[in-house]
Amino acid sequence: MGESKQLRVGIVGASGYGGVQLVRLLSEHPHADITYLGGNSSAGREYVEIYPHLAVPLTVETVSVDVIVNRCDVVFLSLPNGLACELAPQLLERGCKVLDLSADYRFASLEIYQTWYGSDRSDAGTNQQAVYGLPELFGEGLAETRLVGCPGCYPTASLLAIAPLLKQGLAQPDSLIIDAKSGTSGGGRQAKEHLLLAEADNSLAAYGVTKHRHTPEIEQICSRLAGREVMVQFTPHLVPMVRGILSTVYANLRDPGLVREDLHTIYSTFYRRSPWITVLPTGVYPQTKWAWGTNRCYLGIEVDARTGRVIVMSAIDNLMKGQAGQAVQCFNLMHGLDQQMGLPKQSFYP
């Protein structure tokens, strides 16, 4: 792709939290020209009316495949689950590339998707084209695909912590326990009682215990990495902060003689070509605030010689590396661009 090439980009679901992150990032991306913003409840409104802090001179339009394919080369679908699978086949057939931020194209098996998400699908052929959009693990496939299923925020944080353990055969796959905590923006922009300030503030609560929809997504990729079927114990929690995820992973080591310096060397080598992964010095543990506003993932590693377990802590911004930032990273790789292009490298702090 030439240095001056501009790609016409559309964002469907532009008024949600994922959508506004995409608008912010792509409006400053040197190879992206936002030519279409789509939505339903926000259709007909000027974008600056919805988000006055973003000087984007566009109006949100009713979602129309005909309009999108005439104006866009690439489309980001930031929609609730079950909607992208209706739009993506039409968009792909008519020449658009698609990045889906929902769960619709994250699963190789539609049977698993339908079991956990409860909707029938008739797009098996389209689903087979999708590449799971976690660049640090599957970046090679992104350059060739026209359809990306962008991972969920919890799976992104958890899988980046887990991948070296399974890929290198360091941990017992069936011993994986994931304790993860997320800010309230992970619940989206629509009004929900449990996300109200009076409900969420000064409180910490688990939810979706044993049945959270990100569980099969994590298990699918763990199974690919381990070369065998893997089950994990995953428990998410809601933390009274706006953005960020801290995922703490526990696993039994195959070799109880490994120390944290060994694991640090292995992780640093595993992610040596991954500019968005920061493996912290031994004894330093990540904080979510360090990742705010960036596409970065911070990893901290500890080994408990007493129990024979490794503990890996992973911190990301759920709206960035866990959603829109990672989608832009995939967009870059799809078009032969530097994967860091258009993405902030420094957090806003404090």
mmCIF file of C-alpha atoms in Angstrom, residues 29-342:
data_model
loop_
_atom_site.group_PDB
_atom_site.id
_atom_site.type_symbol
_atom_site.label_atom_id
_atom_site.label_comp_id
_atom_site.label_asym_id
_atom_site.label_seq_id
_atom_site.Cartn_x
_atom_site.Cartn_y
_atom_site.Cartn_z
ATOM 1 C CA HIS A 29 -5.254 7.916 11.018
ATOM 2 C CA PRO A 30 -3.050 8.923 8.052
ATOM 3 C CA HIS A 31 -4.529 6.239 5.767
ATOM 4 C CA ALA A 32 -8.198 6.412 6.768
ATOM 5 C CA ASP A 33 -10.904 8.728 5.480
ATOM 6 C CA ILE A 34 -14.189 8.313 7.382
ATOM 7 C CA THR A 35 -16.885 8.491 4.725
ATOM 8 C CA TYR A 36 -19.843 6.935 6.530
ATOM 9 C CA LEU A 37 -21.242 6.742 10.064
ATOM 10 C CA GLY A 38 -24.208 4.440 10.562
ATOM 11 C CA GLY A 39 -26.627 3.839 13.400
ATOM 12 C CA ASN A 40 -30.273 3.270 14.216
ATOM 13 C CA SER A 41 -31.251 5.173 17.358
ATOM 14 C CA SER A 42 -28.806 7.966 16.470
ATOM 15 C CA ALA A 43 -29.693 8.182 12.756
ATOM 16 C CA GLY A 44 -30.212 11.730 11.527
ATOM 17 C CA ARG A 45 -28.128 13.367 14.239
ATOM 18 C CA GLU A 46 -24.915 15.245 13.560
ATOM 19 C CA TYR A 47 -22.035 13.451 15.198
ATOM 20 C CA VAL A 48 -20.821 16.612 16.920
ATOM 21 C CA GLU A 49 -24.258 16.824 18.558
ATOM 22 C CA ILE A 50 -23.747 13.397 20.134
ATOM 23 C CA TYR A 51 -20.067 13.923 20.994
ATOM 24 C CA PRO A 52 -19.313 17.673 21.017
ATOM 25 C CA HIS A 53 -15.647 17.059 21.843
ATOM 26 C CA LEU A 54 -15.052 15.378 18.456
ATOM 27 C CA ALA A 55 -14.962 17.740 15.484
ATOM 28 C CA VAL A 56 -16.192 15.182 12.941
ATOM 29 C CA PRO A 57 -18.366 16.913 10.301
ATOM 30 C CA LEU A 58 -20.598 13.929 9.560
ATOM 31 C CA THR A 59 -24.207 12.957 10.232
ATOM 32 C CA VAL A 60 -25.136 9.487 11.478
ATOM 33 C CA GLU A 61 -27.188 7.749 8.797
ATOM 34 C CA THR A 62 -29.631 4.870 8.746
ATOM 35 C CA VAL A 63 -27.789 1.635 8.058
ATOM 36 C CA SER A 64 -27.944 0.893 4.321
ATOM 37 C CA VAL A 65 -25.797 -1.718 2.572
ATOM 38 C CA ASP A 66 -26.208 0.104 -0.752
ATOM 39 C CA VAL A 67 -24.887 3.352 0.690
ATOM 40 C CA ILE A 68 -22.033 1.648 2.540
ATOM 41 C CA VAL A 69 -20.680 -0.286 -0.452
ATOM 42 C CA ASN A 70 -20.786 2.843 -2.630
ATOM 43 C CA ARG A 71 -18.815 4.919 -0.150
ATOM 44 C CA CYS A 72 -16.525 2.523 1.724
ATOM 45 C CA ASP A 73 -13.608 0.188 1.140
ATOM 46 C CA VAL A 74 -13.548 -1.016 4.743
ATOM 47 C CA VAL A 75 -16.337 -1.235 7.323
ATOM 48 C CA PHE A 76 -16.092 -1.543 11.102
ATOM 49 C CA LEU A 77 -19.204 -3.112 12.634
ATOM 50 C CA SER A 78 -19.533 -2.027 16.279
ATOM 51 C CA LEU A 79 -22.923 -3.579 16.911
ATOM 52 C CA PRO A 80 -24.694 -5.800 19.448
ATOM 53 C CA ASN A 81 -24.241 -9.530 18.939
ATOM 54 C CA GLY A 82 -26.398 -11.062 16.216
ATOM 55 C CA LEU A 83 -26.489 -8.090 13.835
ATOM 56 C CA ALA A 84 -23.104 -8.223 12.104
ATOM 57 C CA CYS A 85 -23.852 -11.682 10.727
ATOM 58 C CA GLU A 86 -26.751 -10.158 8.783
ATOM 59 C CA LEU A 87 -24.675 -7.334 7.294
ATOM 60 C CA ALA A 88 -21.238 -8.863 6.758
ATOM 61 C CA PRO A 89 -22.149 -11.393 4.015
ATOM 62 C CA GLN A 90 -23.755 -8.631 1.926
ATOM 63 C CA LEU A 91 -20.853 -6.238 2.430
ATOM 64 C CA LEU A 92 -18.229 -8.859 1.586
ATOM 65 C CA GLU A 93 -20.112 -9.994 -1.503
ATOM 66 C CA ARG A 94 -20.111 -6.434 -2.793
ATOM 67 C CA GLY A 95 -16.414 -5.789 -2.245
ATOM 68 C CA CYS A 96 -16.016 -4.325 1.241
ATOM 69 C CA LYS A 97 -13.612 -5.586 3.867
ATOM 70 C CA VAL A 98 -15.206 -6.065 7.282
ATOM 71 C CA LEU A 99 -13.947 -5.859 10.861
ATOM 72 C CA ASP A 100 -16.579 -7.063 13.316
ATOM 73 C CA LEU A 101 -16.265 -5.977 16.945
ATOM 74 C CA SER A 102 -19.125 -8.190 18.163
ATOM 75 C CA ALA A 103 -18.963 -11.930 18.883
ATOM 76 C CA ASP A 104 -20.500 -12.955 15.553
ATOM 77 C CA TYR A 105 -17.254 -13.942 13.786
ATOM 78 C CA ARG A 106 -15.062 -14.990 16.712
ATOM 79 C CA PHE A 107 -16.042 -18.664 16.650
ATOM 80 C CA ALA A 108 -14.872 -21.316 14.191
ATOM 81 C CA SER A 109 -17.926 -23.371 15.176
ATOM 82 C CA LEU A 110 -21.350 -21.816 14.664
ATOM 83 C CA GLU A 111 -22.753 -24.522 16.917
ATOM 84 C CA ILE A 112 -20.766 -23.140 19.859
ATOM 85 C CA TYR A 113 -21.858 -19.591 18.991
ATOM 86 C CA GLN A 114 -25.511 -20.612 18.825
ATOM 87 C CA THR A 115 -25.281 -22.517 22.128
ATOM 88 C CA TRP A 116 -23.921 -19.513 24.026
ATOM 89 C CA TYR A 117 -25.554 -16.634 22.136
ATOM 90 C CA GLY A 118 -28.876 -18.252 21.318
ATOM 91 C CA SER A 119 -29.452 -17.113 17.734
ATOM 92 C CA ASP A 120 -29.663 -19.189 14.571
ATOM 93 C CA ARG A 121 -27.154 -18.503 11.808
ATOM 94 C CA SER A 122 -27.254 -19.200 8.062
ATOM 95 C CA ASP A 123 -23.871 -17.711 7.142
ATOM 96 C CA ALA A 124 -21.579 -20.709 7.685
ATOM 97 C CA GLY A 125 -19.689 -19.994 4.459
ATOM 98 C CA THR A 126 -18.961 -16.433 5.513
ATOM 99 C CA ASN A 127 -18.006 -17.509 9.023
ATOM 100 C CA GLN A 128 -15.339 -19.848 7.630
ATOM 101 C CA GLN A 129 -13.585 -16.850 6.040
ATOM 102 C CA ALA A 130 -13.097 -15.009 9.336
ATOM 103 C CA VAL A 131 -9.710 -14.648 11.033
ATOM 104 C CA TYR A 132 -9.613 -14.225 14.801
ATOM 105 C CA GLY A 133 -8.216 -10.732 15.247
ATOM 106 C CA LEU A 134 -5.612 -11.174 17.970
ATOM 107 C CA PRO A 135 -2.550 -9.981 16.021
ATOM 108 C CA GLU A 136 0.063 -11.205 18.497
ATOM 109 C CA LEU A 137 -1.128 -14.779 17.912
ATOM 110 C CA PHE A 138 -2.705 -14.781 14.444
ATOM 111 C CA GLY A 139 -1.201 -11.787 12.691
ATOM 112 C CA GLU A 140 -0.114 -13.770 9.619
ATOM 113 C CA GLY A 141 -3.702 -14.508 8.651
ATOM 114 C CA LEU A 142 -4.781 -10.877 8.845
ATOM 115 C CA ALA A 143 -2.819 -9.829 5.757
ATOM 116 C CA GLU A 144 -4.817 -12.232 3.588
ATOM 117 C CA THR A 145 -8.327 -11.960 5.002
ATOM 118 C CA ARG A 146 -11.290 -9.742 4.170
ATOM 119 C CA LEU A 147 -13.178 -10.547 7.387
ATOM 120 C CA VAL A 148 -11.880 -10.159 10.941
ATOM 121 C CA GLY A 149 -13.654 -11.287 14.090
ATOM 122 C CA CYS A 150 -12.182 -8.919 16.661
ATOM 123 C CA PRO A 151 -11.777 -10.559 20.106
ATOM 124 C CA GLY A 152 -13.643 -9.644 23.242
ATOM 125 C CA CYS A 153 -11.948 -7.556 25.923
ATOM 126 C CA TYR A 154 -11.727 -10.275 28.560
ATOM 127 C CA PRO A 155 -10.380 -12.859 26.067
ATOM 128 C CA THR A 156 -7.760 -10.393 24.808
ATOM 129 C CA ALA A 157 -6.363 -9.684 28.272
ATOM 130 C CA SER A 158 -6.566 -13.332 29.342
ATOM 131 C CA LEU A 159 -5.213 -14.967 26.190
ATOM 132 C CA LEU A 160 -2.183 -12.702 25.986
ATOM 133 C CA ALA A 161 -1.347 -13.827 29.525
ATOM 134 C CA ILE A 162 -1.988 -17.506 28.767
ATOM 135 C CA ALA A 163 -0.557 -17.963 25.253
ATOM 136 C CA PRO A 164 3.133 -18.562 26.109
ATOM 137 C CA LEU A 165 2.161 -21.045 28.835
ATOM 138 C CA LEU A 166 0.221 -23.252 26.428
ATOM 139 C CA LYS A 167 2.222 -22.669 23.263
ATOM 140 C CA GLN A 168 5.467 -23.583 25.027
ATOM 141 C CA GLY A 169 3.934 -26.395 27.067
ATOM 142 C CA LEU A 170 4.844 -24.760 30.380
ATOM 143 C CA ALA A 171 1.570 -25.229 32.248
ATOM 144 C CA GLN A 172 -1.000 -27.950 32.752
ATOM 145 C CA PRO A 173 -3.863 -26.853 30.446
ATOM 146 C CA ASP A 174 -6.646 -28.099 32.718
ATOM 147 C CA SER A 175 -5.397 -26.058 35.675
ATOM 148 C CA LEU A 176 -6.135 -22.616 34.187
ATOM 149 C CA ILE A 177 -8.058 -20.227 36.431
ATOM 150 C CA ILE A 178 -8.822 -16.685 35.259
ATOM 151 C CA ASP A 179 -9.881 -13.989 37.712
ATOM 152 C CA ALA A 180 -10.683 -10.844 35.721
ATOM 153 C CA LYS A 181 -11.973 -7.386 36.599
ATOM 154 C CA SER A 182 -13.377 -4.763 34.252
ATOM 155 C CA GLY A 183 -14.509 -1.154 34.344
ATOM 156 C CA THR A 184 -18.132 -0.227 33.689
ATOM 157 C CA SER A 185 -17.614 0.909 30.082
ATOM 158 C CA GLY A 186 -17.391 -2.791 29.192
ATOM 159 C CA GLY A 187 -21.163 -2.903 29.596
ATOM 160 C CA GLY A 188 -21.726 -0.439 26.747
ATOM 161 C CA ARG A 189 -23.474 2.920 26.563
ATOM 162 C CA GLN A 190 -27.079 1.814 26.893
ATOM 163 C CA ALA A 191 -28.653 2.437 30.289
ATOM 164 C CA LYS A 192 -28.373 -0.603 32.590
ATOM 165 C CA GLU A 193 -29.327 -0.591 36.249
ATOM 166 C CA HIS A 194 -26.227 -2.365 37.574
ATOM 167 C CA LEU A 195 -23.990 0.196 35.831
ATOM 168 C CA LEU A 196 -25.623 3.227 37.439
ATOM 169 C CA LEU A 197 -23.251 5.246 39.637
ATOM 170 C CA ALA A 198 -25.389 4.600 42.728
ATOM 171 C CA GLU A 199 -25.278 0.850 42.063
ATOM 172 C CA ALA A 200 -21.672 0.332 40.945
ATOM 173 C CA ASP A 201 -19.742 2.897 42.979
ATOM 174 C CA ASN A 202 -18.015 1.743 46.186
ATOM 175 C CA SER A 203 -18.755 -1.859 45.300
ATOM 176 C CA LEU A 204 -17.060 -4.871 43.711
ATOM 177 C CA ALA A 205 -19.069 -7.785 42.381
ATOM 178 C CA ALA A 206 -18.627 -10.974 40.386
ATOM 179 C CA TYR A 207 -21.090 -11.724 37.592
ATOM 180 C CA GLY A 208 -21.689 -14.352 34.929
ATOM 181 C CA VAL A 209 -20.044 -16.936 37.198
ATOM 182 C CA THR A 210 -19.570 -20.250 35.302
ATOM 183 C CA LYS A 211 -21.646 -18.978 32.376
ATOM 184 C CA HIS A 212 -20.058 -15.829 30.950
ATOM 185 C CA ARG A 213 -20.124 -15.771 27.137
ATOM 186 C CA HIS A 214 -16.424 -15.065 26.872
ATOM 187 C CA THR A 215 -15.642 -18.474 28.396
ATOM 188 C CA PRO A 216 -16.039 -20.497 25.161
ATOM 189 C CA GLU A 217 -14.106 -17.839 23.240
ATOM 190 C CA ILE A 218 -11.161 -18.196 25.622
ATOM 191 C CA GLU A 219 -11.419 -21.987 25.559
ATOM 192 C CA GLN A 220 -11.478 -22.079 21.760
ATOM 193 C CA ILE A 221 -8.145 -20.256 21.436
ATOM 194 C CA CYS A 222 -6.577 -22.098 24.398
ATOM 195 C CA SER A 223 -7.450 -25.362 22.663
ATOM 196 C CA ARG A 224 -5.801 -24.180 19.449
ATOM 197 C CA LEU A 225 -2.666 -23.180 21.333
ATOM 198 C CA ALA A 226 -2.462 -26.397 23.365
ATOM 199 C CA GLY A 227 -3.369 -28.727 20.493
ATOM 200 C CA ARG A 228 -6.048 -30.378 22.625
ATOM 201 C CA GLU A 229 -9.390 -29.459 24.153
ATOM 202 C CA VAL A 230 -8.984 -27.098 27.100
ATOM 203 C CA MET A 231 -11.482 -25.969 29.718
ATOM 204 C CA VAL A 232 -10.876 -22.915 31.889
ATOM 205 C CA GLN A 233 -12.407 -21.510 35.053
ATOM 206 C CA PHE A 234 -13.281 -17.896 34.247
ATOM 207 C CA THR A 235 -14.843 -15.433 36.680
ATOM 208 C CA PRO A 236 -15.367 -11.769 35.706
ATOM 209 C CA HIS A 237 -15.939 -8.902 38.147
ATOM 210 C CA LEU A 238 -17.274 -5.376 37.802
ATOM 211 C CA VAL A 239 -15.035 -2.674 39.283
ATOM 212 C CA PRO A 240 -16.276 0.909 39.900
ATOM 213 C CA MET A 241 -14.001 2.562 37.338
ATOM 214 C CA VAL A 242 -14.714 3.621 33.774
ATOM 215 C CA ARG A 243 -12.085 1.793 31.727
ATOM 216 C CA GLY A 244 -9.545 -0.978 32.085
ATOM 217 C CA ILE A 245 -9.263 -4.729 32.609
ATOM 218 C CA LEU A 246 -6.959 -6.620 34.939
ATOM 219 C CA SER A 247 -6.909 -10.341 34.241
ATOM 220 C CA THR A 248 -5.024 -12.559 36.688
ATOM 221 C CA VAL A 249 -4.301 -16.068 35.410
ATOM 222 C CA TYR A 250 -3.267 -18.988 37.594
ATOM 223 C CA ALA A 251 -1.869 -22.293 36.292
ATOM 224 C CA ASN A 252 0.064 -25.287 37.587
ATOM 225 C CA LEU A 253 3.570 -25.481 36.134
ATOM 226 C CA ARG A 254 4.658 -28.705 34.444
ATOM 227 C CA ASP A 255 8.186 -28.123 35.718
ATOM 228 C CA PRO A 256 8.104 -27.012 39.379
ATOM 229 C CA GLY A 257 11.748 -26.018 39.084
ATOM 230 C CA LEU A 258 10.985 -22.994 36.901
ATOM 231 C CA VAL A 259 11.469 -19.628 38.596
ATOM 232 C CA ARG A 260 10.023 -16.273 37.636
ATOM 233 C CA GLU A 261 13.235 -15.183 35.880
ATOM 234 C CA ASP A 262 12.837 -18.220 33.587
ATOM 235 C CA LEU A 263 9.250 -17.256 32.808
ATOM 236 C CA HIS A 264 10.210 -13.638 32.252
ATOM 237 C CA THR A 265 12.792 -14.686 29.667
ATOM 238 C CA ILE A 266 10.295 -16.994 27.945
ATOM 239 C CA TYR A 267 7.588 -14.309 27.799
ATOM 240 C CA SER A 268 10.013 -11.642 26.578
ATOM 241 C CA THR A 269 11.172 -13.946 23.798
ATOM 242 C CA PHE A 270 7.631 -14.993 22.874
ATOM 243 C CA TYR A 271 6.517 -11.354 22.464
ATOM 244 C CA ARG A 272 9.776 -9.932 21.108
ATOM 245 C CA ARG A 273 8.092 -8.959 17.816
ATOM 246 C CA SER A 274 4.905 -7.643 19.445
ATOM 247 C CA PRO A 275 5.302 -3.881 19.924
ATOM 248 C CA TRP A 276 2.071 -3.535 21.891
ATOM 249 C CA ILE A 277 3.066 -6.048 24.568
ATOM 250 C CA THR A 278 5.151 -4.854 27.504
ATOM 251 C CA VAL A 279 6.567 -7.632 29.682
ATOM 252 C CA LEU A 280 7.319 -5.841 32.933
ATOM 253 C CA PRO A 281 10.534 -6.324 34.920
ATOM 254 C CA THR A 282 10.426 -9.102 37.503
ATOM 255 C CA GLY A 283 8.649 -8.034 40.656
ATOM 256 C CA VAL A 284 6.634 -5.301 38.884
ATOM 257 C CA TYR A 285 2.878 -5.900 38.538
ATOM 258 C CA PRO A 286 0.669 -4.071 36.009
ATOM 259 C CA GLN A 287 -1.930 -1.419 36.752
ATOM 260 C CA THR A 288 -4.870 -0.679 34.475
ATOM 261 C CA LYS A 289 -4.180 3.056 34.570
ATOM 262 C CA TRP A 290 -0.883 2.508 32.742
ATOM 263 C CA ALA A 291 -2.800 1.299 29.687
ATOM 264 C CA TRP A 292 -5.527 3.974 29.604
ATOM 265 C CA GLY A 293 -6.078 5.363 26.128
ATOM 266 C CA THR A 294 -3.476 3.076 24.512
ATOM 267 C CA ASN A 295 -3.434 -0.218 22.642
ATOM 268 C CA ARG A 296 -0.847 -1.606 25.039
ATOM 269 C CA CYS A 297 -0.993 -4.753 27.165
ATOM 270 C CA TYR A 298 1.161 -4.901 30.291
ATOM 271 C CA LEU A 299 2.146 -8.346 31.582
ATOM 272 C CA GLY A 300 3.550 -9.138 35.025
ATOM 273 C CA ILE A 301 4.757 -12.626 35.970
ATOM 274 C CA GLU A 302 5.210 -14.338 39.313
ATOM 275 C CA VAL A 303 5.929 -17.927 40.353
ATOM 276 C CA ASP A 304 4.839 -19.417 43.671
ATOM 277 C CA ALA A 305 7.387 -22.136 44.468
ATOM 278 C CA ARG A 306 5.281 -23.244 47.434
ATOM 279 C CA THR A 307 2.237 -24.163 45.315
ATOM 280 C CA GLY A 308 4.017 -24.835 42.020
ATOM 281 C CA ARG A 309 1.862 -22.251 40.240
ATOM 282 C CA VAL A 310 2.586 -19.433 37.848
ATOM 283 C CA ILE A 311 0.560 -16.216 38.177
ATOM 284 C CA VAL A 312 0.375 -13.913 35.164
ATOM 285 C CA MET A 313 -1.265 -10.497 35.436
ATOM 286 C CA SER A 314 -2.466 -8.695 32.306
ATOM 287 C CA ALA A 315 -3.682 -5.079 32.152
ATOM 288 C CA ILE A 316 -5.321 -3.432 29.133
ATOM 289 C CA ASP A 317 -7.728 -0.626 28.299
ATOM 290 C CA ASN A 318 -10.921 -2.538 27.508
ATOM 291 C CA LEU A 319 -12.037 0.073 24.944
ATOM 292 C CA MET A 320 -8.657 0.106 23.177
ATOM 293 C CA LYS A 321 -6.654 -3.135 23.142
ATOM 294 C CA GLY A 322 -9.878 -4.802 24.223
ATOM 295 C CA GLN A 323 -11.957 -3.300 21.425
ATOM 296 C CA ALA A 324 -11.411 -0.368 19.044
ATOM 297 C CA GLY A 325 -7.632 -0.014 19.288
ATOM 298 C CA GLN A 326 -7.119 -3.674 18.471
ATOM 299 C CA ALA A 327 -9.550 -3.378 15.550
ATOM 300 C CA VAL A 328 -7.421 -0.542 14.145
ATOM 301 C CA GLN A 329 -4.313 -2.671 14.714
ATOM 302 C CA CYS A 330 -5.982 -5.403 12.617
ATOM 303 C CA PHE A 331 -6.978 -2.816 9.998
ATOM 304 C CA ASN A 332 -3.319 -1.823 9.701
ATOM 305 C CA LEU A 333 -2.131 -5.396 9.240
ATOM 306 C CA MET A 334 -4.855 -6.139 6.693
ATOM 307 C CA HIS A 335 -3.465 -3.350 4.513
ATOM 308 C CA GLY A 336 0.259 -3.884 4.943
ATOM 309 C CA LEU A 337 0.704 -0.923 7.292
ATOM 310 C CA ASP A 338 2.766 -0.629 10.457
ATOM 311 C CA GLN A 339 0.569 -2.164 13.146
ATOM 312 C CA GLN A 340 1.184 0.833 15.422
ATOM 313 C CA MET A 341 -0.020 3.404 12.894
ATOM 314 C CA GLY A 342 -2.692 5.781 14.141
#
